[in-house]
PDB file of C-alpha atoms in Angstrom:
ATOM      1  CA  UNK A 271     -75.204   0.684 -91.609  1.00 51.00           C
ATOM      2  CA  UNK A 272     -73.884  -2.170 -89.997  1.00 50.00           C
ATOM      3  CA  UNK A 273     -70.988  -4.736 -90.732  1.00 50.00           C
ATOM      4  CA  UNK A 274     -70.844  -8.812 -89.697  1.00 55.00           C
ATOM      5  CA  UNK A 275     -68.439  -9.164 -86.775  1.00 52.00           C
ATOM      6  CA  UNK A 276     -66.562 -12.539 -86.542  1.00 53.00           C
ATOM      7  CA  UNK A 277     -68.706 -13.779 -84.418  1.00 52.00           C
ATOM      8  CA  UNK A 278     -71.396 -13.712 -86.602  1.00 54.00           C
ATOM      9  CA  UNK A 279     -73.487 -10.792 -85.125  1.00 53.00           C
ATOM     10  CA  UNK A 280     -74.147  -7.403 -86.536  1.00 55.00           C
ATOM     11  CA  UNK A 281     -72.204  -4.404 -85.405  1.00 52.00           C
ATOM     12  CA  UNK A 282     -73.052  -0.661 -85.780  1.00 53.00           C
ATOM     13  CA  UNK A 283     -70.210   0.895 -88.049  1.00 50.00           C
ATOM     14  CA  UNK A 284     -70.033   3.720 -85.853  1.00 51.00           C
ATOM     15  CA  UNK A 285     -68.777   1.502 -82.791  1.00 48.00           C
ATOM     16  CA  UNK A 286     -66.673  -0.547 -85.035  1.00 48.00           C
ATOM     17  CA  UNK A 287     -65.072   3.093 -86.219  1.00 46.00           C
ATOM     18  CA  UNK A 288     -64.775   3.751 -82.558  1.00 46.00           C
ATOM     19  CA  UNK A 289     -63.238   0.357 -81.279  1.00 42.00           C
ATOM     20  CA  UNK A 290     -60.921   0.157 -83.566  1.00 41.00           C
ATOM     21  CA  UNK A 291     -59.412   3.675 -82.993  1.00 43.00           C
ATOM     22  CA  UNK A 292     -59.378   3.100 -79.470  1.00 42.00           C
ATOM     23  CA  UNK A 293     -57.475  -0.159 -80.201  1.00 42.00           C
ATOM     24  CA  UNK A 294     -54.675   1.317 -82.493  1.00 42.00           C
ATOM     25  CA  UNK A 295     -54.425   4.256 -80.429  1.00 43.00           C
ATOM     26  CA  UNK A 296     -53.939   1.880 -77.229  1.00 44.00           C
ATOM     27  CA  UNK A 297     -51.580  -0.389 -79.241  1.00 42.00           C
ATOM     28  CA  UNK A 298     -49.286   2.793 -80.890  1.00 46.00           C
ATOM     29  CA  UNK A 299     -49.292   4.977 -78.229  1.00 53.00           C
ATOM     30  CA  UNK A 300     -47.868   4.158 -74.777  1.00 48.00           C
ATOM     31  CA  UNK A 301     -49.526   4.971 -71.722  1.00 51.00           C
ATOM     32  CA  UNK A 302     -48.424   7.779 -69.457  1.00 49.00           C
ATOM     33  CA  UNK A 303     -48.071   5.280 -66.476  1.00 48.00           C
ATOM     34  CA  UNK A 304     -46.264   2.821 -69.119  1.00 47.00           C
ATOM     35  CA  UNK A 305     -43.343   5.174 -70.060  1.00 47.00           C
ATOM     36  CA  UNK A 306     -39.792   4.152 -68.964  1.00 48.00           C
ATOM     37  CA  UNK A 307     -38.609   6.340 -66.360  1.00 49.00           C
ATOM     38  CA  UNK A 308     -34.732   7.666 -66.751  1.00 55.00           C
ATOM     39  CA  UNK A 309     -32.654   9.391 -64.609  1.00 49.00           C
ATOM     40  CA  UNK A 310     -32.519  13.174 -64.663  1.00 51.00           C
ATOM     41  CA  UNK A 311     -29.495  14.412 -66.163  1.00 48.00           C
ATOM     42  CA  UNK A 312     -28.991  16.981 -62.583  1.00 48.00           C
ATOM     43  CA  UNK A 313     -29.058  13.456 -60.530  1.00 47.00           C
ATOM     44  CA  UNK A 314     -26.027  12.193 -59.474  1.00 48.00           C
ATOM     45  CA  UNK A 315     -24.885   9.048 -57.368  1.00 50.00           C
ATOM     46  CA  UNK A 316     -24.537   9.684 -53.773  1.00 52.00           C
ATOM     47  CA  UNK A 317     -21.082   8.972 -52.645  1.00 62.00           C
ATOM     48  CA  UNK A 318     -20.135   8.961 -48.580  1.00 56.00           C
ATOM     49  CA  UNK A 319     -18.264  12.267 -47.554  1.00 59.00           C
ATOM     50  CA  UNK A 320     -14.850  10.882 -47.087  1.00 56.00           C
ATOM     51  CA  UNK A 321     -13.504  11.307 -43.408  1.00 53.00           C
ATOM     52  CA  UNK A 322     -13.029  14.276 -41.299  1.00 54.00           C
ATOM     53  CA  UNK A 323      -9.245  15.132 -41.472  1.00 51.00           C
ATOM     54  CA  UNK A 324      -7.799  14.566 -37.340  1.00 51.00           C
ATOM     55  CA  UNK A 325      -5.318  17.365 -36.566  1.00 49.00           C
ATOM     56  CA  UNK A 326      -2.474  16.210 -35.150  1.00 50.00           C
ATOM     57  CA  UNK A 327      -2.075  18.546 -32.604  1.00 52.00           C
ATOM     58  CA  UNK A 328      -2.785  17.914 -28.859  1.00 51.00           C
ATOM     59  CA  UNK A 329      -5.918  19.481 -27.466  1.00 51.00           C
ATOM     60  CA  UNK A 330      -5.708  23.225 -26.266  1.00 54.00           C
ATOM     61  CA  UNK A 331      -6.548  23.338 -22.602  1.00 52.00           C
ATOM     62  CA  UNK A 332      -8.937  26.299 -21.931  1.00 51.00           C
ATOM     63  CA  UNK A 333      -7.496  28.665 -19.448  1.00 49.00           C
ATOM     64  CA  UNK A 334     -10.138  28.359 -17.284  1.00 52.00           C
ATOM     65  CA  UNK A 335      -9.408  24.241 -16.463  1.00 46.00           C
ATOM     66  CA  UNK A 336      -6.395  23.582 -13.833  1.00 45.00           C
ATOM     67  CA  UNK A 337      -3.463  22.680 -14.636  1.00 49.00           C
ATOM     68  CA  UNK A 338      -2.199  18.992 -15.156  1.00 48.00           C
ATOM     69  CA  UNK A 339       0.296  17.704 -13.155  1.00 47.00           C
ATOM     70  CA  UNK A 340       2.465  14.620 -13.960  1.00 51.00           C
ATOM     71  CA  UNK A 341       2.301  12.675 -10.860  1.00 49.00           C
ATOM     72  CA  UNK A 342       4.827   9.932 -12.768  1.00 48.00           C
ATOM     73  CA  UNK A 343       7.582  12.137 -13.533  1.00 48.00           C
ATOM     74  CA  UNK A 344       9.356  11.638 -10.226  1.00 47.00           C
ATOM     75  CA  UNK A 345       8.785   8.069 -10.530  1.00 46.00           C
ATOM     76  CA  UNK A 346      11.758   7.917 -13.559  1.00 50.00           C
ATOM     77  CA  UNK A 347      15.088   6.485 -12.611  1.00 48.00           C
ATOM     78  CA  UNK A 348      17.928   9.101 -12.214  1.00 48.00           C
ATOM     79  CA  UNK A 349      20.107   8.695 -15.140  1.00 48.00           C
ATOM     80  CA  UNK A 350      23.980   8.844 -13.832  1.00 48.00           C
ATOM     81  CA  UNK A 351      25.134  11.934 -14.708  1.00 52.00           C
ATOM     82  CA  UNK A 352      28.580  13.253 -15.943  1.00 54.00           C
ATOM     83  CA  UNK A 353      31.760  12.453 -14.311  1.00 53.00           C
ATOM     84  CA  UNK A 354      32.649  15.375 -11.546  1.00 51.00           C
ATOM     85  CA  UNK A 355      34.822  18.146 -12.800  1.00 53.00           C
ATOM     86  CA  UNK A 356      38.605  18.882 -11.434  1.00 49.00           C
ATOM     87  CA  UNK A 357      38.550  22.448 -10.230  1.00 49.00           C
ATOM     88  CA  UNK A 358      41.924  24.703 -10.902  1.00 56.00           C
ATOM     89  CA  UNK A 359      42.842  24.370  -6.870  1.00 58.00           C
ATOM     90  CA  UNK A 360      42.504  20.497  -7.296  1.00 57.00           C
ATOM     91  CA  UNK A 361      39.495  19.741  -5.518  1.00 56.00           C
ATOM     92  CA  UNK A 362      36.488  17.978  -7.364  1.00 57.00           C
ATOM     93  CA  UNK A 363      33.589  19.654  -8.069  1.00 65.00           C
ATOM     94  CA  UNK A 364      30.578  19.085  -5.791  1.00 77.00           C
ATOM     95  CA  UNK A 365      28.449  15.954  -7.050  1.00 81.00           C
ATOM     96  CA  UNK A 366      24.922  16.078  -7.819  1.00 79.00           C
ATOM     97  CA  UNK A 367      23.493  13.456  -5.813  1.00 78.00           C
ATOM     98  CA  UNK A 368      20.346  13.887  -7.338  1.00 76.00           C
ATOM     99  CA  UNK A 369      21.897  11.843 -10.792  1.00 78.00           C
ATOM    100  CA  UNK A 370      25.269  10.551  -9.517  1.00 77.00           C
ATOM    101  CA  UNK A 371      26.135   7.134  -8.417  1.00 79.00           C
ATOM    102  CA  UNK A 372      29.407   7.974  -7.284  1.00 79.00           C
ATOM    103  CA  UNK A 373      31.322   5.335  -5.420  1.00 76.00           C
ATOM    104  CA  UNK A 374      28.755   2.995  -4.958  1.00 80.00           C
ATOM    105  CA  UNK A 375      30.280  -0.487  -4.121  1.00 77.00           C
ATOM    106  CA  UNK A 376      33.873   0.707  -4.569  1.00 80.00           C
ATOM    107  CA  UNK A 377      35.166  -0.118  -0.773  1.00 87.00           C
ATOM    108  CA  UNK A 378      33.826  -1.986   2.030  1.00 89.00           C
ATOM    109  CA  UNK A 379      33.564  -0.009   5.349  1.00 90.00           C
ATOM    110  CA  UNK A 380      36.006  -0.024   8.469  1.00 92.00           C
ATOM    111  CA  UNK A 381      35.983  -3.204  10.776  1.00 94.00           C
ATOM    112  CA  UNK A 382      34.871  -0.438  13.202  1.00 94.00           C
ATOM    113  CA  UNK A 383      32.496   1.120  11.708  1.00 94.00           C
ATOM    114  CA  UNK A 384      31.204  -2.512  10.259  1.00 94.00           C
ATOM    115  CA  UNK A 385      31.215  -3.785  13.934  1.00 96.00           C
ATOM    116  CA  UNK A 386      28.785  -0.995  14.924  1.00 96.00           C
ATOM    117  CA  UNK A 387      26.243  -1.374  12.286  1.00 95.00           C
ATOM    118  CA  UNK A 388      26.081  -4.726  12.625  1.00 95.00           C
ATOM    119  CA  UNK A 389      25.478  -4.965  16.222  1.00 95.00           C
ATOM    120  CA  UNK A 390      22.490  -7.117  17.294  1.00 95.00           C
ATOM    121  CA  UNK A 391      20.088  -4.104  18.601  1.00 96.00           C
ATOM    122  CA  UNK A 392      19.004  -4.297  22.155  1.00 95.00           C
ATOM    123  CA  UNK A 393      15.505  -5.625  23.262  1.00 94.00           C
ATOM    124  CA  UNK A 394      14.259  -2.847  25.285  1.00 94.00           C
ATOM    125  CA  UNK A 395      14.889  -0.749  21.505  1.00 95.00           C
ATOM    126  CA  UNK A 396      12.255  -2.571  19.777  1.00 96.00           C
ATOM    127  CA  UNK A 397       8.905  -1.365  19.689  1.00 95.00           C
ATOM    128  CA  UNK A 398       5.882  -2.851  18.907  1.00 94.00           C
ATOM    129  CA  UNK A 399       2.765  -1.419  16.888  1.00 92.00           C
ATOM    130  CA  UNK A 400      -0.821  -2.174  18.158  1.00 91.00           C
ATOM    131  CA  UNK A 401      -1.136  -4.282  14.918  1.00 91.00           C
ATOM    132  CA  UNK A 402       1.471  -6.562  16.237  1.00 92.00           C
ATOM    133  CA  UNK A 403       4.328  -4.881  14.539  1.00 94.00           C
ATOM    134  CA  UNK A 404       8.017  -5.110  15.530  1.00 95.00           C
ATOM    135  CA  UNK A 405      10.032  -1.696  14.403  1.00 95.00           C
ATOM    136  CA  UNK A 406      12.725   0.667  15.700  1.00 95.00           C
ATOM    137  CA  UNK A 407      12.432   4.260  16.360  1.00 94.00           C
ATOM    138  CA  UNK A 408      14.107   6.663  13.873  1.00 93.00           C
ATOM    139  CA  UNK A 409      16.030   8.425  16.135  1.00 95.00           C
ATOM    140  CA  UNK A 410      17.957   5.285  16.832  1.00 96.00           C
ATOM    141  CA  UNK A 411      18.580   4.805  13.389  1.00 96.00           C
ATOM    142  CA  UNK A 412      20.103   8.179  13.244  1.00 96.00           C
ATOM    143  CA  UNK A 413      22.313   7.281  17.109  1.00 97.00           C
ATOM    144  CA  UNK A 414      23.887   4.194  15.481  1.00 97.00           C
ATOM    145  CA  UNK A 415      24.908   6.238  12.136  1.00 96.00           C
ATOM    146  CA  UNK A 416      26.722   8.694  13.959  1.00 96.00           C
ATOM    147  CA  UNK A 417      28.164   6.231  16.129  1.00 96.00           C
ATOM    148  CA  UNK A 418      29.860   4.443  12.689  1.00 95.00           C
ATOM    149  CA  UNK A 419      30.439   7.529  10.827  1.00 94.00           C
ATOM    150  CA  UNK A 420      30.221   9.836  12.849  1.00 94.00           C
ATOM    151  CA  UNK A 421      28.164  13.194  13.166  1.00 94.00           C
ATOM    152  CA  UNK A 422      28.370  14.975   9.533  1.00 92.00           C
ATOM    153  CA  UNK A 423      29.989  11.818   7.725  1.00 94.00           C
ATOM    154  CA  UNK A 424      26.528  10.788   6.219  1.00 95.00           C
ATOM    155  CA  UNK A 425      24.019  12.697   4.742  1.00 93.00           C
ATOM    156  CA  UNK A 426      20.539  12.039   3.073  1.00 94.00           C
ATOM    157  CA  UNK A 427      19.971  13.333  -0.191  1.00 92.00           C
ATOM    158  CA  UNK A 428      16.611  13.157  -1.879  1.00 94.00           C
ATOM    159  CA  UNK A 429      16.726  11.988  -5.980  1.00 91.00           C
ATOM    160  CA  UNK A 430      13.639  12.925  -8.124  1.00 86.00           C
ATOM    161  CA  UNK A 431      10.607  14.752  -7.343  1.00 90.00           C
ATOM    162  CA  UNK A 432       8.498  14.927  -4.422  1.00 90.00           C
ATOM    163  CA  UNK A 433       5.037  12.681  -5.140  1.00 92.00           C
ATOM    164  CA  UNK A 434       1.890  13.944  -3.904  1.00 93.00           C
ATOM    165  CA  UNK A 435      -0.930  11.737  -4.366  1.00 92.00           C
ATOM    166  CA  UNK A 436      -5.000  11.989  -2.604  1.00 91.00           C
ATOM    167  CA  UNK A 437      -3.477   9.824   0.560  1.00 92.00           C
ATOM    168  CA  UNK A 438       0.289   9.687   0.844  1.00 94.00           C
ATOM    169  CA  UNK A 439       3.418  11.210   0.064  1.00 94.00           C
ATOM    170  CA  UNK A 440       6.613   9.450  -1.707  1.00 95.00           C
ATOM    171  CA  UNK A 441      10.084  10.452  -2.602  1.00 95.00           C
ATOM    172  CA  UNK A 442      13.626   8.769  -3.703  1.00 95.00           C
ATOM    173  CA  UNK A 443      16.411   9.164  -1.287  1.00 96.00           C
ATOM    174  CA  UNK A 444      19.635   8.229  -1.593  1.00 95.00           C
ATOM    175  CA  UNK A 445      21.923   7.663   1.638  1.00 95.00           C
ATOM    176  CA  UNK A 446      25.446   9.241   1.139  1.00 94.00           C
ATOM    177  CA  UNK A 447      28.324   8.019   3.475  1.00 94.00           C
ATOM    178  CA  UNK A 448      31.524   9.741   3.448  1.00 89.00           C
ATOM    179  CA  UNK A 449      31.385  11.328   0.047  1.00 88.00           C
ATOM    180  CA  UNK A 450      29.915   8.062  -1.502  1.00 90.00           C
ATOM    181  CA  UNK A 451      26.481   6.938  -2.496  1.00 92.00           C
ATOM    182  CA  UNK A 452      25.789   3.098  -0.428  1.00 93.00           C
ATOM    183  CA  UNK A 453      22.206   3.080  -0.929  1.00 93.00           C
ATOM    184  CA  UNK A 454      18.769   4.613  -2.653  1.00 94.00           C
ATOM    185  CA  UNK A 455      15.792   3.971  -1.277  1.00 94.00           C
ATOM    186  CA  UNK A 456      11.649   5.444  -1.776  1.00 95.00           C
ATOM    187  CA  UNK A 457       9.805   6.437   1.773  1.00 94.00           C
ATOM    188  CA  UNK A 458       6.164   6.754   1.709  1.00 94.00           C
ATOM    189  CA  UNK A 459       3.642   8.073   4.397  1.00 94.00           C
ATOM    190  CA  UNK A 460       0.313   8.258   4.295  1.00 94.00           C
ATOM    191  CA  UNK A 461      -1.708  11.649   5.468  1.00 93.00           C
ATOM    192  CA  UNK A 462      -5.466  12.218   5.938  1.00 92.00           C
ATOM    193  CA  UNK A 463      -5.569  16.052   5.665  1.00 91.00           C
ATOM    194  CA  UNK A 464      -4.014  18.583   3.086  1.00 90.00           C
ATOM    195  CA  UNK A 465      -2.793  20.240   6.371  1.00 91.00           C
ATOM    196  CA  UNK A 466      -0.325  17.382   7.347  1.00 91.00           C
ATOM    197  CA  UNK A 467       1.609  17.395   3.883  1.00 92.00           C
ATOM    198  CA  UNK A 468       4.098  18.989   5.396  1.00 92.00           C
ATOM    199  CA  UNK A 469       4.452  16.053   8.369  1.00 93.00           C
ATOM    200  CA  UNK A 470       4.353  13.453   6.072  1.00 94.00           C
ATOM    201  CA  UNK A 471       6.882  14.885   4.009  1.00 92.00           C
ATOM    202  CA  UNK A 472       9.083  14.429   6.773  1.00 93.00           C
ATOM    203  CA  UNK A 473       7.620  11.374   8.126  1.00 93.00           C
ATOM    204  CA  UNK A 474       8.390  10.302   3.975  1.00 94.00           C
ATOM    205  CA  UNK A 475      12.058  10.946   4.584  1.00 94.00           C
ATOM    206  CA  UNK A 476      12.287   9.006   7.851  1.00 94.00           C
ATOM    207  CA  UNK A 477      10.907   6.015   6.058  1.00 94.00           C
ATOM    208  CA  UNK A 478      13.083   6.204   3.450  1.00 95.00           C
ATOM    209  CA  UNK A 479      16.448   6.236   6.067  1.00 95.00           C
ATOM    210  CA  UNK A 480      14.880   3.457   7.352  1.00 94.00           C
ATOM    211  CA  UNK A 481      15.101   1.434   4.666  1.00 94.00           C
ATOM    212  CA  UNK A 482      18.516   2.858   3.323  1.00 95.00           C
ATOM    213  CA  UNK A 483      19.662   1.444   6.781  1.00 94.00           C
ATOM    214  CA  UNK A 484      18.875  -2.121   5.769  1.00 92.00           C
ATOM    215  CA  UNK A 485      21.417  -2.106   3.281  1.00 92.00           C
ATOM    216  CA  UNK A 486      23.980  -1.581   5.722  1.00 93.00           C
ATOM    217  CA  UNK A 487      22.701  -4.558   8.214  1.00 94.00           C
ATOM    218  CA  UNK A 488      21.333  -1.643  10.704  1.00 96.00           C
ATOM    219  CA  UNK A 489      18.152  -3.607  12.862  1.00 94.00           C
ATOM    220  CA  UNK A 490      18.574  -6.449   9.779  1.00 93.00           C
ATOM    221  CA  UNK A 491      16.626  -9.291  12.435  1.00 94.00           C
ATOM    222  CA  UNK A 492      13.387  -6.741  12.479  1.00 94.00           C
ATOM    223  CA  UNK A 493      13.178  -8.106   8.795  1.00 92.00           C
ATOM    224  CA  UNK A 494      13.791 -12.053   9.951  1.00 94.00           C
ATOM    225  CA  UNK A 495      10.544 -14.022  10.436  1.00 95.00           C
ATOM    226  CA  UNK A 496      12.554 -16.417  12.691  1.00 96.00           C
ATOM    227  CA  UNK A 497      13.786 -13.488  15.189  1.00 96.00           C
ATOM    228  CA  UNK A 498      10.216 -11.746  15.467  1.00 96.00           C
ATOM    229  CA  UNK A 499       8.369 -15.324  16.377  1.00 96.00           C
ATOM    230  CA  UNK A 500      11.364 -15.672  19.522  1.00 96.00           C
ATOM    231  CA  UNK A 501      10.595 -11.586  20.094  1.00 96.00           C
ATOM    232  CA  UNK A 502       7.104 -11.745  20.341  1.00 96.00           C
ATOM    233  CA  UNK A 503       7.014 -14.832  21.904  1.00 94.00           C
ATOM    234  CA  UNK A 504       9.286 -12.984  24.980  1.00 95.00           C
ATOM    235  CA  UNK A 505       8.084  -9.819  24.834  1.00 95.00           C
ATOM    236  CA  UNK A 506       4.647  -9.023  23.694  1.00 94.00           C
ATOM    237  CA  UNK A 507       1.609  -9.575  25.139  1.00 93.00           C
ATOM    238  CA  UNK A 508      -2.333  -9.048  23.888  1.00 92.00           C
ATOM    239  CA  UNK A 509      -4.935  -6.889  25.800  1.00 92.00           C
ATOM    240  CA  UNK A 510      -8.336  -5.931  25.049  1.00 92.00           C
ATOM    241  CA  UNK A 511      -8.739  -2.090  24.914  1.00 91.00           C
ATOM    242  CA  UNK A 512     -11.261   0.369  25.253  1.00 89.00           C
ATOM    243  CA  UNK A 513     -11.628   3.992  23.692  1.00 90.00           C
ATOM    244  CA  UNK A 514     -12.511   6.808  25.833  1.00 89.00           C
ATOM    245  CA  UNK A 515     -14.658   8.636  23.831  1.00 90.00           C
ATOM    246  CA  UNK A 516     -16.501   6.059  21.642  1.00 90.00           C
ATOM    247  CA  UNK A 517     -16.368   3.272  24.174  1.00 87.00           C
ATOM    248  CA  UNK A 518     -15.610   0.961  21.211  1.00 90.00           C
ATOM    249  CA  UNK A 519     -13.255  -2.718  22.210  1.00 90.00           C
ATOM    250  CA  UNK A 520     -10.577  -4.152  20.153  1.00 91.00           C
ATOM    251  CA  UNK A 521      -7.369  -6.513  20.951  1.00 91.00           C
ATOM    252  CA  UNK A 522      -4.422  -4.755  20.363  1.00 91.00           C
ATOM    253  CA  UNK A 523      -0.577  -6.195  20.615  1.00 93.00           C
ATOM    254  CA  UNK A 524       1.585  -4.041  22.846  1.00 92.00           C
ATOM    255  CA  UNK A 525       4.983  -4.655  25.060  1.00 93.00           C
ATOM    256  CA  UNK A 526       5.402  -6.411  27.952  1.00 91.00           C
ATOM    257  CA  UNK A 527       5.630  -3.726  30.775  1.00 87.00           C
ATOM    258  CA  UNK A 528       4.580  -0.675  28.554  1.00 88.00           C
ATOM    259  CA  UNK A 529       1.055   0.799  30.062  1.00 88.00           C
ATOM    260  CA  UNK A 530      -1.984   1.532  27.511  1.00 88.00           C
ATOM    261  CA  UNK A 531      -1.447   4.745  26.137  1.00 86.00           C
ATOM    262  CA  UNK A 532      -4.659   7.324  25.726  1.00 86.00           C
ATOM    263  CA  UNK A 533      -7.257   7.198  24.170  1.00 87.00           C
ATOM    264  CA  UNK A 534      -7.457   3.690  25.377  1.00 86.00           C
ATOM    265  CA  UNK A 535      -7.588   2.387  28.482  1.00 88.00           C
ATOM    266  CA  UNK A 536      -7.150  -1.332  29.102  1.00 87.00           C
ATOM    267  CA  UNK A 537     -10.231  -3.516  30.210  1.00 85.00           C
ATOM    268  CA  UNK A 538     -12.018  -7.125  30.280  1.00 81.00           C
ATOM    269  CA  UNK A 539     -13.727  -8.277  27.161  1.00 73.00           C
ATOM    270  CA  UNK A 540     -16.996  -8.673  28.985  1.00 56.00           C
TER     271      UNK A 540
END
């Protein structure tokens, strides 16, 4: 049996059964690959992890890693400390010179003992450094002091912490005359061995007189640019030297009448 299509041809009824189930089932049903896809209910929205609480204390050191040093802490200005305390017998009680600015800038010294600071230093005192220069020895530093003051009227005493560093050495000093502080002043000295600390701990304190001395006018014309042109002019002299054991030559800048000390030996720059 067979039924007019609408195209005017004939169609088995069987097919036309078939098609049209296929077609209703197509149109009622949704496909598999069709359906609408919804979230499972066990998903949920990622959200970020919200930051790692920091602890606010410092770091624990392991004891195994060397301890740290503050090389800085000497660096700190001494804070003046508290006013010197009246013992029963009368007499003040020693002042820490390490804090104290006691009787800085209360009195100007002696004619006598200003006369003798301020003396012009003698020629044949100077020295001069192969670098061209111009200083005075410690030690004379030291005679003219004890000419002023005399032996036991001053006194060096050292204010903060001794600096250690790779290369050089540092410390505060503070130059005490007659129970009064007149000036503070840092040495420095440079060392190229962990075996000549000790040296240059010493050769730190020298420096540091040195420049204490300045205050007071001691050797004041070493620092004048005008007075070293009219020394070196007079006094100083260039030579080309030569080392004994590496037979290397260099100009150096030495006194007039002082001989080329070892290792080098004076030559010709030939």
């Amino acid at each position: 049996m067979s039924v007019m299509s609408r195209f005017g041809s004939l169609i088995p009824l069987g097919e036309v059964s078939y098609a049209s189930t296929a077609t209703t089932t197509s149109a009622t049903r949704p496909s598999p690959a069709t359906s609408t896809t919804r979230p499972s209910p066990t998903t949920s929205t990622a959200r970020p992890s919200p930051p790692a609480a920091t602890s606010s204390k410092p770091l624990q050191r392991s004891p195994t890693s060397p301890p740290h040093h503050d090389m800085a802490s000497g660096l700190l200005d001494a804070m003046p400390g508290p006013p010197p305390k009246i013992l029963p017998d009368g007499q003040p009680e020693a002042v820490d010179w390490s804090r104290s600015f006691s009787g800085m800038s209360t009195v100007p010294f002696s004619k006598e003992s200003a006369d003798v600071l301020l003396r012009p230093i003698p020629p044949e005192d100077i020295e001069i450094k192969p670098d061209g220069i111009v200083y005075l020895p410690e030690i004379k530093y030291r005679r003219i002091l004890n000419r002023a003051f005399g032996p036991g009227g001053w006194g060096l005493a050292p204010r903060g912490e001794t600096i250690v560093t790779p290369k050089s050495v540092n410390r505060e000093y503070g130059l005490v005359v007659q129970g009064r502080l007149v000036s503070i002043a840092r040495g420095e000295q440079q060392y190229f061995d962990p075996e000549g600390i000790p040296t240059a701990t010493e050769g730190c304190k020298s420096n540091a007189l040195m420049r204490c001395c300045k205050d007071l006018g001691i050797a004041s014309e070493l620092w004048d640019p005008v007075f070293i042109r009219g020394f070196m002019s007079k006094y100083s002299k260039e030579v080309w030297v030569e080392h004994v054991a590496t037979k290397k030559k260099r100009k150096i800048v030495t006194k007039k009448g002082v001989e080329v000390k070892y290792p080098y030996k004076e030559t010709s720059f030939a």
